[in-house]
Amino acid sequence: STDSITTDTITPDERGYIVKVGDIAPNFTAVVAGTDDTLSLSQYRDKRVVMLQFTASWCGVCRREMPDIEQQIWQRHKNNPHFALIGIDRDEPDSTVLKFAAKTGVTYPLVLDPGGDIFCRYAHRLAGITRNVIVDTDGRIVMMTRLYDEAEFNRMTVVIDSLLNNLNDID
């Protein structure tokens, strides 16, 4: 079984990722901050776009990027039944995550990642955040970002828009 293999032994790419575009996004289950609810990536397989945002309150780049994610992505698509956005907060307690959400003004769901175990399914344990992973309706990774580069961020919004728009006529 592959369960005995730790992802720490996989050689990361130059940005610290151990997954690549085209891979099936590793599933996870996590508790939603401020609730007793859990969510799993697999429950969103009917979505045409799932955006995973890896973050933490101590990450200055994350604090700069999150209001833009909130305004340019979440507010535009949150009512689209084909879209989901999950913020994954690395190894911080519930109270810290809730304060962080309030401070950055984000209203999208943030889930807890104790020990960084979800993060480690996507990137090397010692790799940094912020990171965004865009997953399509087949559960495959279509784009991954690292740090907060405006051109890359804009490309990501175009990828999300095109995935949502290209498929609207299938309904």
CSV table of C-alpha atoms in Angstrom, one decimal:
chain,number,residue,atom,x,y,z
A,1,SER,CA,0.0,0.0,0.0
A,2,THR,CA,1.2,3.5,-0.7
A,3,ASP,CA,0.0,4.7,2.7
A,4,SER,CA,3.4,3.6,4.2
A,5,ILE,CA,5.3,5.9,1.8
A,6,THR,CA,5.6,9.4,3.2
A,7,THR,CA,5.3,12.3,0.8
A,8,ASP,CA,8.5,13.7,2.5
A,9,THR,CA,10.5,11.2,0.4
A,10,ILE,CA,9.1,12.6,-2.9
A,11,THR,CA,11.4,15.1,-4.6
A,12,PRO,CA,9.6,18.4,-4.9
A,13,ASP,CA,9.7,20.6,-8.0
A,14,GLU,CA,11.4,24.0,-7.9
A,15,ARG,CA,8.4,25.6,-6.2
A,16,GLY,CA,8.1,22.9,-3.6
A,17,TYR,CA,5.2,21.0,-5.1
A,18,ILE,CA,5.1,17.2,-5.0
A,19,VAL,CA,1.9,17.1,-7.2
A,20,LYS,CA,1.9,18.3,-10.8
A,21,VAL,CA,-0.7,19.6,-13.3
A,22,GLY,CA,-2.7,16.6,-14.6
A,23,ASP,CA,-2.5,14.7,-11.3
A,24,ILE,CA,-5.7,13.8,-9.5
A,25,ALA,CA,-5.8,16.2,-6.5
A,26,PRO,CA,-5.1,14.3,-3.3
A,27,ASN,CA,-8.3,14.0,-1.2
A,28,PHE,CA,-8.5,15.3,2.3
A,29,THR,CA,-11.1,15.8,5.1
A,30,ALA,CA,-10.9,18.8,7.4
A,31,VAL,CA,-12.8,20.7,10.0
A,32,VAL,CA,-14.2,24.0,8.9
A,33,ALA,CA,-12.9,26.8,11.2
A,34,GLY,CA,-15.4,28.0,13.8
A,35,THR,CA,-17.7,24.9,13.4
A,36,ASP,CA,-17.9,21.2,14.0
A,37,ASP,CA,-18.5,20.6,10.3
A,38,THR,CA,-16.1,18.7,8.2
A,39,LEU,CA,-15.6,18.8,4.5
A,40,SER,CA,-13.8,16.5,2.1
A,41,LEU,CA,-12.4,17.5,-1.3
A,42,SER,CA,-14.1,14.4,-2.8
A,43,GLN,CA,-17.5,15.9,-2.0
A,44,TYR,CA,-16.8,18.6,-4.5
A,45,ARG,CA,-16.2,16.3,-7.5
A,46,ASP,CA,-19.4,17.6,-9.1
A,47,LYS,CA,-17.9,21.1,-9.2
A,48,ARG,CA,-16.3,22.3,-12.4
A,49,VAL,CA,-13.7,24.3,-10.4
A,50,VAL,CA,-12.4,23.8,-6.9
A,51,MET,CA,-9.8,26.3,-5.7
A,52,LEU,CA,-7.6,25.3,-2.8
A,53,GLN,CA,-5.8,28.1,-1.1
A,54,PHE,CA,-3.0,27.2,1.3
A,55,THR,CA,-2.5,29.9,3.9
A,56,ALA,CA,-1.6,30.9,7.5
A,57,SER,CA,-1.9,34.0,9.6
A,58,TRP,CA,1.9,34.4,9.9
A,59,CYS,CA,2.3,34.5,6.1
A,60,GLY,CA,2.6,38.1,5.0
A,61,VAL,CA,2.1,37.2,1.3
A,62,CYS,CA,-1.1,35.4,2.2
A,63,ARG,CA,-2.4,38.4,4.0
A,64,ARG,CA,-1.8,40.5,0.8
A,65,GLU,CA,-3.3,37.9,-1.5
A,66,MET,CA,-6.5,36.9,0.4
A,67,PRO,CA,-8.4,40.2,0.0
A,68,ASP,CA,-7.9,39.9,-3.8
A,69,ILE,CA,-9.0,36.2,-3.7
A,70,GLU,CA,-12.1,37.4,-1.7
A,71,GLN,CA,-12.9,40.3,-4.1
A,72,GLN,CA,-11.8,39.0,-7.5
A,73,ILE,CA,-12.7,35.3,-7.2
A,74,TRP,CA,-15.0,34.5,-4.2
A,75,GLN,CA,-17.4,37.4,-4.6
A,76,ARG,CA,-17.6,36.8,-8.3
A,77,HIS,CA,-18.2,33.1,-8.2
A,78,LYS,CA,-19.5,32.2,-4.7
A,79,ASN,CA,-23.1,31.8,-6.0
A,80,ASN,CA,-22.1,29.7,-8.9
A,81,PRO,CA,-23.1,26.1,-8.1
A,82,HIS,CA,-20.1,24.9,-10.2
A,83,PHE,CA,-17.5,26.6,-8.1
A,84,ALA,CA,-16.0,26.0,-4.7
A,85,LEU,CA,-13.2,27.7,-2.8
A,86,ILE,CA,-11.5,26.2,0.3
A,87,GLY,CA,-8.9,28.0,2.3
A,88,ILE,CA,-6.6,25.6,4.1
A,89,ASP,CA,-4.9,27.1,7.1
A,90,ARG,CA,-1.6,25.5,8.0
A,91,ASP,CA,-1.2,24.2,11.5
A,92,GLU,CA,-3.0,26.9,13.5
A,93,PRO,CA,-5.8,26.7,16.2
A,94,ASP,CA,-9.4,27.5,15.4
A,95,SER,CA,-9.3,30.8,17.3
A,96,THR,CA,-6.3,32.1,15.4
A,97,VAL,CA,-7.9,31.1,12.0
A,98,LEU,CA,-11.1,32.9,12.9
A,99,LYS,CA,-9.2,36.1,13.9
A,100,PHE,CA,-7.2,35.8,10.7
A,101,ALA,CA,-10.3,35.6,8.5
A,102,ALA,CA,-11.8,38.6,10.3
A,103,LYS,CA,-8.6,40.6,9.9
A,104,THR,CA,-8.2,39.8,6.1
A,105,GLY,CA,-12.0,40.2,5.5
A,106,VAL,CA,-12.4,36.8,3.9
A,107,THR,CA,-15.8,35.2,3.9
A,108,TYR,CA,-14.9,32.0,2.1
A,109,PRO,CA,-14.6,28.8,4.2
A,110,LEU,CA,-11.3,28.2,5.9
A,111,VAL,CA,-10.5,24.7,7.2
A,112,LEU,CA,-8.0,23.6,9.8
A,113,ASP,CA,-4.8,21.7,8.8
A,114,PRO,CA,-3.3,20.4,12.1
A,115,GLY,CA,0.3,19.5,11.6
A,116,GLY,CA,0.2,20.6,8.0
A,117,ASP,CA,-0.9,17.1,6.9
A,118,ILE,CA,-3.1,18.3,4.0
A,119,PHE,CA,-0.4,20.7,2.9
A,120,CYS,CA,2.0,17.7,2.8
A,121,ARG,CA,-0.2,15.9,0.2
A,122,TYR,CA,0.5,18.8,-2.2
A,123,ALA,CA,3.9,20.2,-1.3
A,124,HIS,CA,7.0,19.3,0.6
A,125,ARG,CA,6.6,19.7,4.4
A,126,LEU,CA,9.3,22.4,4.4
A,127,ALA,CA,8.0,24.3,1.4
A,128,GLY,CA,6.4,27.7,1.9
A,129,ILE,CA,3.0,29.1,1.4
A,130,THR,CA,1.0,30.9,-0.1
A,131,ARG,CA,-0.1,28.4,-2.8
A,132,ASN,CA,-3.3,28.0,-4.8
A,133,VAL,CA,-4.3,24.8,-6.6
A,134,ILE,CA,-7.1,24.8,-9.2
A,135,VAL,CA,-8.9,21.5,-9.6
A,136,ASP,CA,-11.3,20.7,-12.5
A,137,THR,CA,-14.5,18.6,-12.7
A,138,ASP,CA,-12.4,15.4,-13.2
A,139,GLY,CA,-10.6,16.1,-9.9
A,140,ARG,CA,-7.4,16.9,-11.8
A,141,ILE,CA,-5.0,19.7,-11.0
A,142,VAL,CA,-5.1,22.3,-13.9
A,143,MET,CA,-3.0,25.1,-12.3
A,144,MET,CA,-0.8,25.7,-9.3
A,145,THR,CA,0.4,29.1,-8.1
A,146,ARG,CA,3.2,30.0,-5.6
A,147,LEU,CA,3.6,33.3,-3.8
A,148,TYR,CA,1.6,36.2,-5.0
A,149,ASP,CA,2.6,37.2,-8.5
A,150,GLU,CA,0.1,39.5,-10.0
A,151,ALA,CA,0.5,38.1,-13.5
A,152,GLU,CA,0.1,34.6,-12.3
A,153,PHE,CA,-2.9,35.6,-10.1
A,154,ASN,CA,-4.5,37.2,-13.2
A,155,ARG,CA,-3.8,34.0,-15.2
A,156,MET,CA,-5.5,32.0,-12.5
A,157,THR,CA,-8.6,34.1,-12.6
A,158,VAL,CA,-8.7,33.6,-16.4
A,159,VAL,CA,-8.3,29.8,-15.9
A,160,ILE,CA,-11.2,29.8,-13.4
A,161,ASP,CA,-13.4,31.9,-15.7
A,162,SER,CA,-12.7,29.8,-18.7
A,163,LEU,CA,-13.4,26.5,-16.9
A,164,LEU,CA,-16.7,27.9,-15.6
A,165,ASN,CA,-17.7,29.5,-19.0
A,166,ASN,CA,-16.6,26.7,-21.3
A,167,LEU,CA,-18.9,24.3,-19.5
A,168,ASN,CA,-22.0,26.5,-18.9
A,169,ASP,CA,-23.7,25.3,-22.1
A,170,ILE,CA,-23.6,21.7,-20.9
A,171,ASP,CA,-26.3,22.3,-18.2
